[in-house]
């Protein structure tokens, strides 16, 4: 063993040692910070955004499905209730008019007719906000149905329903303006209010009757769309006839 004098002074040796220790401490602190960050940060994977988007899409589809189902249920209720109202009106008209269709009592006949109009309008209120959704959905379904499953009348019926709904929306907006323009004393139960509302119901009734008559097409189209096979699913070939195969 030999000893060689160092070219560094004692101060230089001490400074080098201090620098090396500080560097090691800084490296240790950096490593601890990285460990703390990894322990406290939420776990992230590349699939997380995709999973979240898929979950949101499933929820959206589920909400749309429920909204469509509810609108169809309101449609069924409206058609059932409005048909009962119409049947009751036909019975009344038959009993209170002569053979030529003239009413025995014009005033009583007019009041009963106004009641028919008001009852039909009230039955439509639960369907009003889902009617346009049903129309749009039915028009989309109709374009995707195979030709052999399409009824020729469906396209015409959808056109009648859309025209009637447009007119009902316009009449509803007109009624709101009329109602807001009535005198402050014109409240439900007063002649001014009730006469204006009766006139609005009378103008709307024929379009509501179109929905009573043709609304079933929306349910029929939806049923056909549910029964239709997807074009992505191949149709299985029929099994061969055993007797034919035996003869061959």
Short mmCIF file of C-alpha atoms in Angstrom, two decimals:
data_model
loop_
_atom_site.label_atom_id
_atom_site.label_comp_id
_atom_site.label_asym_id
_atom_site.label_seq_id
_atom_site.Cartn_x
_atom_site.Cartn_y
_atom_site.Cartn_z
CA UNK A 1 0.00 0.00 0.00
CA UNK A 2 1.27 3.37 -0.96
CA UNK A 3 -0.01 6.83 -0.20
CA UNK A 4 -0.05 9.59 -2.78
CA UNK A 5 -0.52 13.16 -1.67
CA UNK A 6 -3.81 14.64 -3.03
CA UNK A 7 -3.51 17.64 -5.27
CA UNK A 8 -6.70 19.08 -3.64
CA UNK A 9 -6.56 21.25 -0.60
CA UNK A 10 -8.54 20.21 2.49
CA UNK A 11 -11.14 22.88 1.73
CA UNK A 12 -11.62 21.63 -1.83
CA UNK A 13 -12.08 18.07 -0.56
CA UNK A 14 -14.69 19.19 1.98
CA UNK A 15 -16.57 21.23 -0.67
CA UNK A 16 -16.64 18.26 -3.08
CA UNK A 17 -18.02 16.01 -0.33
CA UNK A 18 -20.72 18.54 0.57
CA UNK A 19 -21.71 18.89 -3.11
CA UNK A 20 -21.97 15.10 -3.47
CA UNK A 21 -24.11 14.79 -0.34
CA UNK A 22 -26.45 17.59 -1.48
CA UNK A 23 -26.86 15.92 -4.86
CA UNK A 24 -27.75 12.60 -3.22
CA UNK A 25 -30.28 14.33 -0.93
CA UNK A 26 -31.91 16.12 -3.88
CA UNK A 27 -32.16 12.83 -5.75
CA UNK A 28 -33.75 11.14 -2.72
CA UNK A 29 -36.30 13.95 -2.29
CA UNK A 30 -37.24 13.75 -5.97
CA UNK A 31 -37.79 9.99 -5.69
CA UNK A 32 -40.02 10.42 -2.62
CA UNK A 33 -42.11 13.08 -4.37
CA UNK A 34 -42.69 10.77 -7.32
CA UNK A 35 -43.79 8.01 -4.97
CA UNK A 36 -46.23 10.32 -3.18
CA UNK A 37 -47.71 11.52 -6.46
CA UNK A 38 -48.22 7.94 -7.67
CA UNK A 39 -49.87 6.95 -4.38
CA UNK A 40 -52.35 9.86 -4.25
CA UNK A 41 -53.20 10.32 -7.95
CA UNK A 42 -56.28 8.41 -9.25
CA UNK A 43 -55.50 5.41 -11.36
CA UNK A 44 -55.80 6.14 -15.06
CA UNK A 45 -55.96 3.75 -17.92
CA UNK A 46 -56.23 4.34 -21.61
CA UNK A 47 -59.64 2.64 -21.64
CA UNK A 48 -61.22 4.99 -19.09
CA UNK A 49 -62.38 7.73 -21.53
CA UNK A 50 -63.79 5.07 -23.84
CA UNK A 51 -65.64 3.38 -20.99
CA UNK A 52 -67.08 6.73 -19.87
CA UNK A 53 -68.24 7.59 -23.39
CA UNK A 54 -69.83 4.17 -23.78
CA UNK A 55 -71.60 4.50 -20.43
CA UNK A 56 -72.93 7.96 -21.35
CA UNK A 57 -74.15 6.67 -24.70
CA UNK A 58 -75.92 3.73 -23.06
CA UNK A 59 -77.63 6.10 -20.63
CA UNK A 60 -78.69 8.40 -23.49
CA UNK A 61 -80.10 5.47 -25.48
CA UNK A 62 -81.90 4.24 -22.38
CA UNK A 63 -83.49 7.65 -21.81
CA UNK A 64 -84.54 7.90 -25.46
CA UNK A 65 -86.02 4.40 -25.30
CA UNK A 66 -88.04 5.28 -22.20
CA UNK A 67 -89.22 8.56 -23.76
CA UNK A 68 -90.32 6.74 -26.92
CA UNK A 69 -92.10 4.07 -24.91
CA UNK A 70 -93.90 6.71 -22.81
CA UNK A 71 -94.95 8.62 -25.93
CA UNK A 72 -96.39 5.43 -27.45
CA UNK A 73 -98.31 4.79 -24.23
CA UNK A 74 -99.73 8.33 -24.32
CA UNK A 75 -100.70 7.77 -27.95
CA UNK A 76 -102.59 4.60 -27.05
CA UNK A 77 -104.39 6.40 -24.22
CA UNK A 78 -105.36 9.31 -26.47
CA UNK A 79 -106.72 7.08 -29.24
CA UNK A 80 -108.70 5.03 -26.72
CA UNK A 81 -110.12 8.06 -24.88
CA UNK A 82 -110.85 10.12 -27.99
CA UNK A 83 -112.62 7.16 -29.60
CA UNK A 84 -114.84 6.83 -26.53
CA UNK A 85 -115.59 10.55 -26.70
CA UNK A 86 -116.45 10.26 -30.39
CA UNK A 87 -118.67 7.20 -29.84
CA UNK A 88 -120.56 9.02 -27.09
CA UNK A 89 -121.00 12.01 -29.40
CA UNK A 90 -122.31 9.85 -32.24
CA UNK A 91 -124.85 8.30 -29.89
CA UNK A 92 -126.00 11.72 -28.71
CA UNK A 93 -126.22 13.07 -32.27
CA UNK A 94 -128.30 10.10 -33.41
CA UNK A 95 -130.76 10.58 -30.56
CA UNK A 96 -131.07 14.37 -30.82
CA UNK A 97 -131.31 14.97 -34.57
CA UNK A 98 -133.98 14.20 -37.12
CA UNK A 99 -133.58 11.93 -40.15
CA UNK A 100 -131.97 14.77 -42.10
CA UNK A 101 -129.39 15.42 -39.34
CA UNK A 102 -130.93 18.65 -38.02
CA UNK A 103 -130.81 18.96 -34.21
CA UNK A 104 -134.03 19.19 -32.25
CA UNK A 105 -132.51 21.81 -29.93
CA UNK A 106 -129.78 23.93 -31.49
CA UNK A 107 -128.56 25.38 -28.19
CA UNK A 108 -128.31 22.04 -26.38
CA UNK A 109 -126.72 20.48 -29.43
CA UNK A 110 -124.11 23.24 -29.61
CA UNK A 111 -123.24 22.89 -25.93
CA UNK A 112 -122.84 19.14 -26.27
CA UNK A 113 -120.62 19.61 -29.32
CA UNK A 114 -118.44 22.09 -27.43
CA UNK A 115 -118.08 19.52 -24.66
CA UNK A 116 -116.91 16.95 -27.22
CA UNK A 117 -114.30 19.37 -28.54
CA UNK A 118 -113.05 20.27 -25.05
CA UNK A 119 -112.83 16.63 -23.90
CA UNK A 120 -110.86 15.64 -27.01
CA UNK A 121 -108.45 18.55 -26.54
CA UNK A 122 -107.92 17.57 -22.89
CA UNK A 123 -107.18 13.97 -23.90
CA UNK A 124 -104.51 15.18 -26.36
CA UNK A 125 -102.58 17.22 -23.77
CA UNK A 126 -100.63 14.20 -22.45
CA UNK A 127 -99.56 13.38 -26.02
CA UNK A 128 -98.84 16.91 -27.24
CA UNK A 129 -95.15 17.07 -26.27
CA UNK A 130 -94.34 13.55 -27.53
CA UNK A 131 -96.33 13.68 -30.76
CA UNK A 132 -93.59 15.22 -32.90
CA UNK A 133 -91.02 12.75 -31.55
CA UNK A 134 -93.31 9.87 -32.54
CA UNK A 135 -93.75 11.31 -36.03
CA UNK A 136 -90.02 11.76 -36.59
CA UNK A 137 -89.27 8.28 -35.30
CA UNK A 138 -91.98 6.70 -37.46
CA UNK A 139 -90.73 8.48 -40.59
CA UNK A 140 -87.20 7.20 -39.90
CA UNK A 141 -88.43 3.67 -39.23
CA UNK A 142 -90.49 3.68 -42.41
CA UNK A 143 -87.45 4.45 -44.58
CA UNK A 144 -85.57 1.48 -43.09
CA UNK A 145 -88.31 -1.13 -43.33
CA UNK A 146 -88.18 -3.79 -46.06
CA UNK A 147 -90.66 -3.09 -48.84
CA UNK A 148 -92.61 -6.25 -48.15
CA UNK A 149 -93.40 -5.00 -44.62
CA UNK A 150 -94.61 -1.51 -45.61
CA UNK A 151 -98.30 -0.67 -45.90
CA UNK A 152 -99.05 1.71 -48.76
CA UNK A 153 -101.28 3.86 -46.56
CA UNK A 154 -98.57 4.58 -43.98
CA UNK A 155 -96.85 7.32 -45.96
CA UNK A 156 -100.17 9.11 -46.55
CA UNK A 157 -101.15 8.74 -42.89
CA UNK A 158 -97.86 10.21 -41.67
CA UNK A 159 -98.43 13.19 -43.96
CA UNK A 160 -101.92 13.73 -42.53
CA UNK A 161 -100.59 13.49 -38.97
CA UNK A 162 -97.77 15.96 -39.60
CA UNK A 163 -100.10 18.50 -41.24
CA UNK A 164 -102.58 18.15 -38.39
CA UNK A 165 -99.85 18.56 -35.76
CA UNK A 166 -98.49 21.67 -37.47
CA UNK A 167 -101.97 23.18 -37.47
CA UNK A 168 -102.53 22.23 -33.83
CA UNK A 169 -99.27 23.89 -32.81
CA UNK A 170 -100.17 27.04 -34.73
CA UNK A 171 -103.65 27.13 -33.19
CA UNK A 172 -102.18 26.61 -29.74
CA UNK A 173 -99.86 29.60 -30.18
CA UNK A 174 -102.79 31.64 -31.48
CA UNK A 175 -104.85 30.68 -28.43
CA UNK A 176 -102.08 31.79 -26.07
CA UNK A 177 -102.03 35.19 -27.76
CA UNK A 178 -105.83 35.41 -27.61
CA UNK A 179 -105.86 34.44 -23.94
CA UNK A 180 -103.21 37.01 -23.05
CA UNK A 181 -105.18 39.67 -24.91
CA UNK A 182 -108.40 39.09 -22.97
CA UNK A 183 -109.44 41.64 -20.32
CA UNK A 184 -108.12 41.02 -16.82
CA UNK A 185 -111.63 40.19 -15.64
CA UNK A 186 -111.96 37.44 -18.27
CA UNK A 187 -111.16 34.36 -16.20
CA UNK A 188 -112.25 30.72 -16.66
CA UNK A 189 -115.97 30.58 -15.98
CA UNK A 190 -116.71 33.99 -17.53
CA UNK A 191 -118.42 34.30 -20.90
CA UNK A 192 -115.50 36.08 -22.58
CA UNK A 193 -112.98 33.42 -21.60
CA UNK A 194 -115.20 30.38 -22.14
CA UNK A 195 -116.45 31.56 -25.54
CA UNK A 196 -112.89 32.20 -26.78
CA UNK A 197 -111.74 28.80 -25.51
CA UNK A 198 -114.71 27.04 -27.09
CA UNK A 199 -113.90 28.66 -30.42
CA UNK A 200 -110.29 27.49 -30.11
CA UNK A 201 -111.42 23.93 -29.35
CA UNK A 202 -113.83 23.98 -32.29
CA UNK A 203 -111.04 25.03 -34.68
CA UNK A 204 -108.73 22.30 -33.30
CA UNK A 205 -111.17 19.40 -33.24
CA UNK A 206 -110.87 18.27 -36.87
CA UNK A 207 -107.07 18.03 -36.55
CA UNK A 208 -107.41 16.13 -33.27
CA UNK A 209 -109.81 13.80 -35.06
CA UNK A 210 -107.08 13.17 -37.68
CA UNK A 211 -104.86 11.93 -34.86
CA UNK A 212 -107.67 9.72 -33.59
CA UNK A 213 -108.19 8.26 -37.06
CA UNK A 214 -104.60 7.90 -38.28
CA UNK A 215 -102.59 7.77 -35.05
CA UNK A 216 -102.64 3.97 -35.08
CA UNK A 217 -100.20 4.07 -38.01
CA UNK A 218 -97.45 5.20 -35.61
CA UNK A 219 -97.96 2.11 -33.46
CA UNK A 220 -98.15 -0.14 -36.52
CA UNK A 221 -94.89 1.20 -37.96
CA UNK A 222 -93.13 0.79 -34.61
CA UNK A 223 -94.36 -2.80 -34.33
CA UNK A 224 -93.16 -3.57 -37.87
CA UNK A 225 -89.76 -2.04 -37.11
CA UNK A 226 -89.38 -4.24 -34.05
CA UNK A 227 -90.24 -7.36 -36.05
CA UNK A 228 -88.00 -6.52 -39.01
CA UNK A 229 -84.76 -8.52 -39.30
CA UNK A 230 -81.52 -6.57 -39.31
CA UNK A 231 -79.75 -6.63 -42.71
CA UNK A 232 -76.53 -7.56 -40.85
CA UNK A 233 -78.04 -10.86 -39.69
CA UNK A 234 -77.95 -13.51 -42.43
CA UNK A 235 -81.16 -15.41 -43.04
CA UNK A 236 -80.52 -19.13 -42.41
CA UNK A 237 -81.03 -21.44 -45.38
CA UNK A 238 -83.97 -23.85 -45.08
CA UNK A 239 -83.14 -27.39 -44.03
CA UNK A 240 -83.11 -29.88 -46.92
CA UNK A 241 -86.06 -32.22 -47.30
CA UNK A 242 -85.06 -35.63 -46.01
CA UNK A 243 -87.19 -37.46 -48.58
CA UNK A 244 -85.59 -35.54 -51.43
CA UNK A 245 -82.14 -36.22 -50.04
CA UNK A 246 -82.92 -39.92 -49.70
CA UNK A 247 -84.05 -40.16 -53.33
CA UNK A 248 -80.81 -38.55 -54.45
#
